[in-house]
Amino acid sequence: MKLVLFDCDGTLVDSADLIHATMVATFREAGLAAPALEATKGIIGLTLDLAIATLLDRSLDAECGRLAERYKAHFTASRAPSTFHEPLYDGIAELIDVLARRDDVLIGMVTGKSRRGVQRVLETYGLGRHFVTIRTADDCPSKPHPAMVLECCAETGIDPASTFVVGDAIYDMQMARSAGARAIGVSWGYHDREGLLATGAETVLAKPGDLLALID
């Protein structure tokens, strides 16, 4: 048996515009200079308070916590059906469908997104039935801590050595390596190929379907 653990933002769905708009609104409300889009892309994957601290170039403190709560409020307001915009990347739905039909593969998710955000994505695209294990920012320490991967492995009974962590961020690669899992980068997300390889990716996929050859 093999376990495939997908990151969400930047790997399954393209949520950068929505996350950035919410971050800009949060910072401006607090009288802070809004981050650039590339800066926001760089922190996607971290839990929210750590992401904000990174953008502010400071250690975690009370203000980061307050900003995180305001971000959540803005994000909830932006997720009305009329404004929801986190499209699946091309080929993801097909890949999930193929993997779900295999009897030697289980599918999971490890993400810095909240559990509520994950449920919204899964419900929107009808993917919930395929994911047998999920760990979110509400459940575990922020990436690159290995807890998300190790807890999913423990829940499914699959060894980390038989687990593939698929993600677009250097934090995903670092997390996978720390857990003893296989680190698989993707080229369509927010971090570049060179950074993924430098932080432990054994390869970087050009398109979702390329994963199938790796796990055969």
PDB file of C-alpha atoms in Angstrom:
ATOM      1  CA  MET A   1       0.000   0.000   0.000  1.00  0.00           C
ATOM      2  CA  LYS A   2       1.070   3.556  -0.742  1.00  0.00           C
ATOM      3  CA  LEU A   3      -0.139   6.821   0.753  1.00  0.00           C
ATOM      4  CA  VAL A   4      -0.252   9.996  -1.357  1.00  0.00           C
ATOM      5  CA  LEU A   5      -0.529  13.174   0.701  1.00  0.00           C
ATOM      6  CA  PHE A   6      -1.345  16.322  -1.248  1.00  0.00           C
ATOM      7  CA  ASP A   7      -0.796  19.882  -0.166  1.00  0.00           C
ATOM      8  CA  CYS A   8      -3.842  22.042  -1.016  1.00  0.00           C
ATOM      9  CA  ASP A   9      -3.074  25.688  -1.901  1.00  0.00           C
ATOM     10  CA  GLY A  10      -0.757  25.831  -4.897  1.00  0.00           C
ATOM     11  CA  THR A  11      -0.976  22.075  -5.472  1.00  0.00           C
ATOM     12  CA  LEU A  12      -4.642  21.139  -5.799  1.00  0.00           C
ATOM     13  CA  VAL A  13      -6.172  24.619  -6.110  1.00  0.00           C
ATOM     14  CA  ASP A  14      -4.903  27.997  -7.269  1.00  0.00           C
ATOM     15  CA  SER A  15      -5.843  30.191  -4.329  1.00  0.00           C
ATOM     16  CA  ALA A  16      -3.076  32.819  -4.508  1.00  0.00           C
ATOM     17  CA  ASP A  17      -5.297  35.694  -5.691  1.00  0.00           C
ATOM     18  CA  LEU A  18      -7.877  35.077  -2.969  1.00  0.00           C
ATOM     19  CA  ILE A  19      -5.260  34.694  -0.231  1.00  0.00           C
ATOM     20  CA  HIS A  20      -3.396  37.788  -1.371  1.00  0.00           C
ATOM     21  CA  ALA A  21      -6.504  39.956  -1.546  1.00  0.00           C
ATOM     22  CA  THR A  22      -7.423  38.861   1.967  1.00  0.00           C
ATOM     23  CA  MET A  23      -3.916  39.530   3.268  1.00  0.00           C
ATOM     24  CA  VAL A  24      -3.896  43.004   1.692  1.00  0.00           C
ATOM     25  CA  ALA A  25      -7.255  43.841   3.305  1.00  0.00           C
ATOM     26  CA  THR A  26      -5.995  42.604   6.673  1.00  0.00           C
ATOM     27  CA  PHE A  27      -2.772  44.610   6.577  1.00  0.00           C
ATOM     28  CA  ARG A  28      -4.418  47.788   5.335  1.00  0.00           C
ATOM     29  CA  GLU A  29      -7.086  47.615   8.021  1.00  0.00           C
ATOM     30  CA  ALA A  30      -4.278  47.485  10.605  1.00  0.00           C
ATOM     31  CA  GLY A  31      -2.467  50.441   9.040  1.00  0.00           C
ATOM     32  CA  LEU A  32       0.366  48.279   7.755  1.00  0.00           C
ATOM     33  CA  ALA A  33       1.958  48.320   4.306  1.00  0.00           C
ATOM     34  CA  ALA A  34       0.317  45.681   2.140  1.00  0.00           C
ATOM     35  CA  PRO A  35       2.577  42.798   1.065  1.00  0.00           C
ATOM     36  CA  ALA A  36       3.450  42.273  -2.581  1.00  0.00           C
ATOM     37  CA  LEU A  37       1.852  39.357  -4.402  1.00  0.00           C
ATOM     38  CA  GLU A  38       5.161  37.489  -4.654  1.00  0.00           C
ATOM     39  CA  ALA A  39       5.695  37.882  -0.917  1.00  0.00           C
ATOM     40  CA  THR A  40       2.258  36.411  -0.241  1.00  0.00           C
ATOM     41  CA  LYS A  41       2.936  33.495  -2.564  1.00  0.00           C
ATOM     42  CA  GLY A  42       6.118  32.805  -0.638  1.00  0.00           C
ATOM     43  CA  ILE A  43       4.303  32.179   2.650  1.00  0.00           C
ATOM     44  CA  ILE A  44       1.406  30.093   1.314  1.00  0.00           C
ATOM     45  CA  GLY A  45       1.610  26.737   3.033  1.00  0.00           C
ATOM     46  CA  LEU A  46       2.536  28.025   6.472  1.00  0.00           C
ATOM     47  CA  THR A  47      -0.060  28.275   9.196  1.00  0.00           C
ATOM     48  CA  LEU A  48      -1.648  31.711   9.273  1.00  0.00           C
ATOM     49  CA  ASP A  49       0.035  33.250  12.299  1.00  0.00           C
ATOM     50  CA  LEU A  50       3.493  32.134  11.162  1.00  0.00           C
ATOM     51  CA  ALA A  51       2.777  33.345   7.622  1.00  0.00           C
ATOM     52  CA  ILE A  52       1.891  36.810   8.928  1.00  0.00           C
ATOM     53  CA  ALA A  53       4.971  36.896  11.160  1.00  0.00           C
ATOM     54  CA  THR A  54       7.098  35.996   8.146  1.00  0.00           C
ATOM     55  CA  LEU A  55       5.571  38.794   6.066  1.00  0.00           C
ATOM     56  CA  LEU A  56       6.237  41.211   8.910  1.00  0.00           C
ATOM     57  CA  ASP A  57       9.769  39.837   9.336  1.00  0.00           C
ATOM     58  CA  ARG A  58       9.331  39.264  13.052  1.00  0.00           C
ATOM     59  CA  SER A  59       8.875  36.476  15.569  1.00  0.00           C
ATOM     60  CA  LEU A  60       5.395  35.337  16.503  1.00  0.00           C
ATOM     61  CA  ASP A  61       3.745  37.808  18.866  1.00  0.00           C
ATOM     62  CA  ALA A  62       0.323  38.953  20.011  1.00  0.00           C
ATOM     63  CA  GLU A  63      -0.159  41.247  17.025  1.00  0.00           C
ATOM     64  CA  CYS A  64       0.393  38.339  14.631  1.00  0.00           C
ATOM     65  CA  GLY A  65      -2.358  36.480  16.454  1.00  0.00           C
ATOM     66  CA  ARG A  66      -4.717  39.443  16.216  1.00  0.00           C
ATOM     67  CA  LEU A  67      -3.986  39.870  12.517  1.00  0.00           C
ATOM     68  CA  ALA A  68      -4.615  36.176  11.969  1.00  0.00           C
ATOM     69  CA  GLU A  69      -8.069  36.518  13.505  1.00  0.00           C
ATOM     70  CA  ARG A  70      -8.856  39.535  11.323  1.00  0.00           C
ATOM     71  CA  TYR A  71      -7.608  37.622   8.269  1.00  0.00           C
ATOM     72  CA  LYS A  72     -10.033  34.810   9.079  1.00  0.00           C
ATOM     73  CA  ALA A  73     -12.895  37.289   9.309  1.00  0.00           C
ATOM     74  CA  HIS A  74     -12.024  38.863   5.948  1.00  0.00           C
ATOM     75  CA  PHE A  75     -11.535  35.445   4.370  1.00  0.00           C
ATOM     76  CA  THR A  76     -14.912  34.203   5.573  1.00  0.00           C
ATOM     77  CA  ALA A  77     -16.583  37.263   4.086  1.00  0.00           C
ATOM     78  CA  SER A  78     -14.828  36.692   0.758  1.00  0.00           C
ATOM     79  CA  ARG A  79     -15.924  33.067   0.492  1.00  0.00           C
ATOM     80  CA  ALA A  80     -19.538  33.731  -0.401  1.00  0.00           C
ATOM     81  CA  PRO A  81     -20.595  31.585  -3.382  1.00  0.00           C
ATOM     82  CA  SER A  82     -20.563  34.605  -5.670  1.00  0.00           C
ATOM     83  CA  THR A  83     -16.923  35.410  -4.883  1.00  0.00           C
ATOM     84  CA  PHE A  84     -15.456  31.945  -4.267  1.00  0.00           C
ATOM     85  CA  HIS A  85     -12.457  31.547  -6.533  1.00  0.00           C
ATOM     86  CA  GLU A  86     -10.081  28.669  -5.818  1.00  0.00           C
ATOM     87  CA  PRO A  87     -10.017  26.759  -9.115  1.00  0.00           C
ATOM     88  CA  LEU A  88      -8.588  23.273  -9.373  1.00  0.00           C
ATOM     89  CA  TYR A  89      -5.443  23.117 -11.462  1.00  0.00           C
ATOM     90  CA  ASP A  90      -5.834  21.408 -14.824  1.00  0.00           C
ATOM     91  CA  GLY A  91      -5.448  17.655 -14.494  1.00  0.00           C
ATOM     92  CA  ILE A  92      -5.959  17.458 -10.718  1.00  0.00           C
ATOM     93  CA  ALA A  93      -9.512  16.096 -10.811  1.00  0.00           C
ATOM     94  CA  GLU A  94      -8.453  13.432 -13.295  1.00  0.00           C
ATOM     95  CA  LEU A  95      -5.424  12.459 -11.208  1.00  0.00           C
ATOM     96  CA  ILE A  96      -7.496  12.121  -8.030  1.00  0.00           C
ATOM     97  CA  ASP A  97     -10.035  10.002  -9.895  1.00  0.00           C
ATOM     98  CA  VAL A  98      -7.352   7.624 -11.195  1.00  0.00           C
ATOM     99  CA  LEU A  99      -5.671   7.290  -7.795  1.00  0.00           C
ATOM    100  CA  ALA A 100      -8.996   6.726  -6.028  1.00  0.00           C
ATOM    101  CA  ARG A 101      -9.753   3.741  -8.266  1.00  0.00           C
ATOM    102  CA  ARG A 102      -6.496   1.985  -7.356  1.00  0.00           C
ATOM    103  CA  ASP A 103      -6.627  -0.596  -4.588  1.00  0.00           C
ATOM    104  CA  ASP A 104      -2.974  -0.057  -3.650  1.00  0.00           C
ATOM    105  CA  VAL A 105      -3.204   3.693  -2.970  1.00  0.00           C
ATOM    106  CA  LEU A 106      -4.772   5.821  -0.237  1.00  0.00           C
ATOM    107  CA  ILE A 107      -5.164   9.589  -0.645  1.00  0.00           C
ATOM    108  CA  GLY A 108      -4.757  12.248   2.023  1.00  0.00           C
ATOM    109  CA  MET A 109      -4.104  15.952   2.487  1.00  0.00           C
ATOM    110  CA  VAL A 110      -1.575  17.901   4.553  1.00  0.00           C
ATOM    111  CA  THR A 111      -2.165  21.634   4.433  1.00  0.00           C
ATOM    112  CA  GLY A 112      -1.684  24.939   6.190  1.00  0.00           C
ATOM    113  CA  LYS A 113      -5.296  25.718   5.287  1.00  0.00           C
ATOM    114  CA  SER A 114      -7.951  25.612   8.009  1.00  0.00           C
ATOM    115  CA  ARG A 115     -10.186  22.566   8.220  1.00  0.00           C
ATOM    116  CA  ARG A 116     -13.147  24.745   7.278  1.00  0.00           C
ATOM    117  CA  GLY A 117     -11.300  25.914   4.163  1.00  0.00           C
ATOM    118  CA  VAL A 118     -10.412  22.348   3.227  1.00  0.00           C
ATOM    119  CA  GLN A 119     -14.018  21.234   3.586  1.00  0.00           C
ATOM    120  CA  ARG A 120     -15.143  24.052   1.315  1.00  0.00           C
ATOM    121  CA  VAL A 121     -12.713  22.971  -1.406  1.00  0.00           C
ATOM    122  CA  LEU A 122     -13.645  19.296  -1.107  1.00  0.00           C
ATOM    123  CA  GLU A 123     -17.377  20.027  -1.144  1.00  0.00           C
ATOM    124  CA  THR A 124     -17.096  22.444  -4.071  1.00  0.00           C
ATOM    125  CA  TYR A 125     -15.361  19.876  -6.267  1.00  0.00           C
ATOM    126  CA  GLY A 126     -16.938  16.696  -4.873  1.00  0.00           C
ATOM    127  CA  LEU A 127     -13.608  15.234  -3.773  1.00  0.00           C
ATOM    128  CA  GLY A 128     -14.272  14.585  -0.101  1.00  0.00           C
ATOM    129  CA  ARG A 129     -14.993  10.882  -0.481  1.00  0.00           C
ATOM    130  CA  HIS A 130     -11.517  10.270  -1.900  1.00  0.00           C
ATOM    131  CA  PHE A 131      -9.479  11.666   1.019  1.00  0.00           C
ATOM    132  CA  VAL A 132      -9.162   9.151   3.840  1.00  0.00           C
ATOM    133  CA  THR A 133      -6.880  11.232   6.074  1.00  0.00           C
ATOM    134  CA  ILE A 134      -6.494  15.014   6.416  1.00  0.00           C
ATOM    135  CA  ARG A 135      -4.363  17.215   8.640  1.00  0.00           C
ATOM    136  CA  THR A 136      -4.769  20.994   8.629  1.00  0.00           C
ATOM    137  CA  ALA A 137      -3.542  24.104  10.420  1.00  0.00           C
ATOM    138  CA  ASP A 138      -6.197  23.379  13.050  1.00  0.00           C
ATOM    139  CA  ASP A 139      -4.702  19.984  13.861  1.00  0.00           C
ATOM    140  CA  CYS A 140      -0.902  20.195  13.808  1.00  0.00           C
ATOM    141  CA  PRO A 141       2.110  22.508  14.076  1.00  0.00           C
ATOM    142  CA  SER A 142       2.980  24.497  10.963  1.00  0.00           C
ATOM    143  CA  LYS A 143       4.989  23.012   8.164  1.00  0.00           C
ATOM    144  CA  PRO A 144       7.851  22.126   7.931  1.00  0.00           C
ATOM    145  CA  HIS A 145       7.217  20.247  11.209  1.00  0.00           C
ATOM    146  CA  PRO A 146       6.635  16.581  10.243  1.00  0.00           C
ATOM    147  CA  ALA A 147       3.571  16.047  12.458  1.00  0.00           C
ATOM    148  CA  MET A 148       1.010  16.286   9.639  1.00  0.00           C
ATOM    149  CA  VAL A 149       2.705  13.524   7.664  1.00  0.00           C
ATOM    150  CA  LEU A 150       3.441  11.301  10.631  1.00  0.00           C
ATOM    151  CA  GLU A 151      -0.121  11.526  11.946  1.00  0.00           C
ATOM    152  CA  CYS A 152      -1.563  10.635   8.537  1.00  0.00           C
ATOM    153  CA  CYS A 153       0.818   7.682   8.325  1.00  0.00           C
ATOM    154  CA  ALA A 154      -0.198   6.509  11.786  1.00  0.00           C
ATOM    155  CA  GLU A 155      -3.899   6.857  10.988  1.00  0.00           C
ATOM    156  CA  THR A 156      -3.650   4.817   7.794  1.00  0.00           C
ATOM    157  CA  GLY A 157      -1.035   2.346   9.013  1.00  0.00           C
ATOM    158  CA  ILE A 158       1.284   3.143   6.120  1.00  0.00           C
ATOM    159  CA  ASP A 159       4.989   3.663   6.735  1.00  0.00           C
ATOM    160  CA  PRO A 160       6.486   7.068   5.830  1.00  0.00           C
ATOM    161  CA  ALA A 161       8.857   5.313   3.438  1.00  0.00           C
ATOM    162  CA  SER A 162       5.789   4.289   1.377  1.00  0.00           C
ATOM    163  CA  THR A 163       4.316   7.794   1.523  1.00  0.00           C
ATOM    164  CA  PHE A 164       4.515  10.475  -1.167  1.00  0.00           C
ATOM    165  CA  VAL A 165       4.136  14.106  -0.115  1.00  0.00           C
ATOM    166  CA  VAL A 166       3.139  16.167  -3.158  1.00  0.00           C
ATOM    167  CA  GLY A 167       3.422  19.926  -2.852  1.00  0.00           C
ATOM    168  CA  ASP A 168       4.442  23.199  -4.437  1.00  0.00           C
ATOM    169  CA  ALA A 169       6.298  24.749  -1.501  1.00  0.00           C
ATOM    170  CA  ILE A 170       9.711  24.318   0.047  1.00  0.00           C
ATOM    171  CA  TYR A 171       7.906  23.754   3.359  1.00  0.00           C
ATOM    172  CA  ASP A 172       6.282  20.640   1.884  1.00  0.00           C
ATOM    173  CA  MET A 173       9.641  19.248   0.814  1.00  0.00           C
ATOM    174  CA  GLN A 174      11.219  19.970   4.197  1.00  0.00           C
ATOM    175  CA  MET A 175       8.266  18.403   6.004  1.00  0.00           C
ATOM    176  CA  ALA A 176       8.403  15.269   3.867  1.00  0.00           C
ATOM    177  CA  ARG A 177      12.120  14.805   4.407  1.00  0.00           C
ATOM    178  CA  SER A 178      11.799  15.337   8.152  1.00  0.00           C
ATOM    179  CA  ALA A 179       9.093  12.666   8.279  1.00  0.00           C
ATOM    180  CA  GLY A 180      11.063  10.166   6.210  1.00  0.00           C
ATOM    181  CA  ALA A 181       8.579  10.352   3.322  1.00  0.00           C
ATOM    182  CA  ARG A 182       9.225  10.888  -0.377  1.00  0.00           C
ATOM    183  CA  ALA A 183       9.177  14.575  -1.338  1.00  0.00           C
ATOM    184  CA  ILE A 184       7.576  15.314  -4.726  1.00  0.00           C
ATOM    185  CA  GLY A 185       7.463  18.899  -5.959  1.00  0.00           C
ATOM    186  CA  VAL A 186       5.076  20.380  -8.513  1.00  0.00           C
ATOM    187  CA  SER A 187       5.906  23.039 -11.075  1.00  0.00           C
ATOM    188  CA  TRP A 188       2.512  24.757 -11.292  1.00  0.00           C
ATOM    189  CA  GLY A 189       2.421  26.278  -7.789  1.00  0.00           C
ATOM    190  CA  TYR A 190       4.053  29.189  -6.004  1.00  0.00           C
ATOM    191  CA  HIS A 191       7.672  28.130  -5.357  1.00  0.00           C
ATOM    192  CA  ASP A 192      10.232  27.597  -8.098  1.00  0.00           C
ATOM    193  CA  ARG A 193      11.788  24.335  -9.228  1.00  0.00           C
ATOM    194  CA  GLU A 194      15.251  25.237  -7.986  1.00  0.00           C
ATOM    195  CA  GLY A 195      13.992  25.957  -4.493  1.00  0.00           C
ATOM    196  CA  LEU A 196      12.051  22.706  -4.353  1.00  0.00           C
ATOM    197  CA  LEU A 197      15.049  20.644  -5.436  1.00  0.00           C
ATOM    198  CA  ALA A 198      17.325  22.478  -3.019  1.00  0.00           C
ATOM    199  CA  THR A 199      15.041  21.643  -0.092  1.00  0.00           C
ATOM    200  CA  GLY A 200      14.761  17.936  -0.807  1.00  0.00           C
ATOM    201  CA  ALA A 201      12.417  17.251  -3.714  1.00  0.00           C
ATOM    202  CA  GLU A 202      13.434  14.072  -5.486  1.00  0.00           C
ATOM    203  CA  THR A 203      11.717  15.386  -8.592  1.00  0.00           C
ATOM    204  CA  VAL A 204       9.407  18.197  -9.704  1.00  0.00           C
ATOM    205  CA  LEU A 205       6.327  17.214 -11.696  1.00  0.00           C
ATOM    206  CA  ALA A 206       5.570  19.113 -14.902  1.00  0.00           C
ATOM    207  CA  LYS A 207       1.893  18.089 -14.841  1.00  0.00           C
ATOM    208  CA  PRO A 208      -0.342  16.182 -12.397  1.00  0.00           C
ATOM    209  CA  GLY A 209      -0.495  12.973 -14.411  1.00  0.00           C
ATOM    210  CA  ASP A 210       3.280  12.574 -14.141  1.00  0.00           C
ATOM    211  CA  LEU A 211       2.786  11.395 -10.558  1.00  0.00           C
ATOM    212  CA  LEU A 212       1.347   8.086 -11.753  1.00  0.00           C
ATOM    213  CA  ALA A 213       4.634   6.837 -13.180  1.00  0.00           C
ATOM    214  CA  LEU A 214       6.377   7.527  -9.858  1.00  0.00           C
ATOM    215  CA  ILE A 215       4.039   5.426  -7.774  1.00  0.00           C
ATOM    216  CA  ASP A 216       3.756   2.448 -10.141  1.00  0.00           C
TER     217      ASP A 216
END
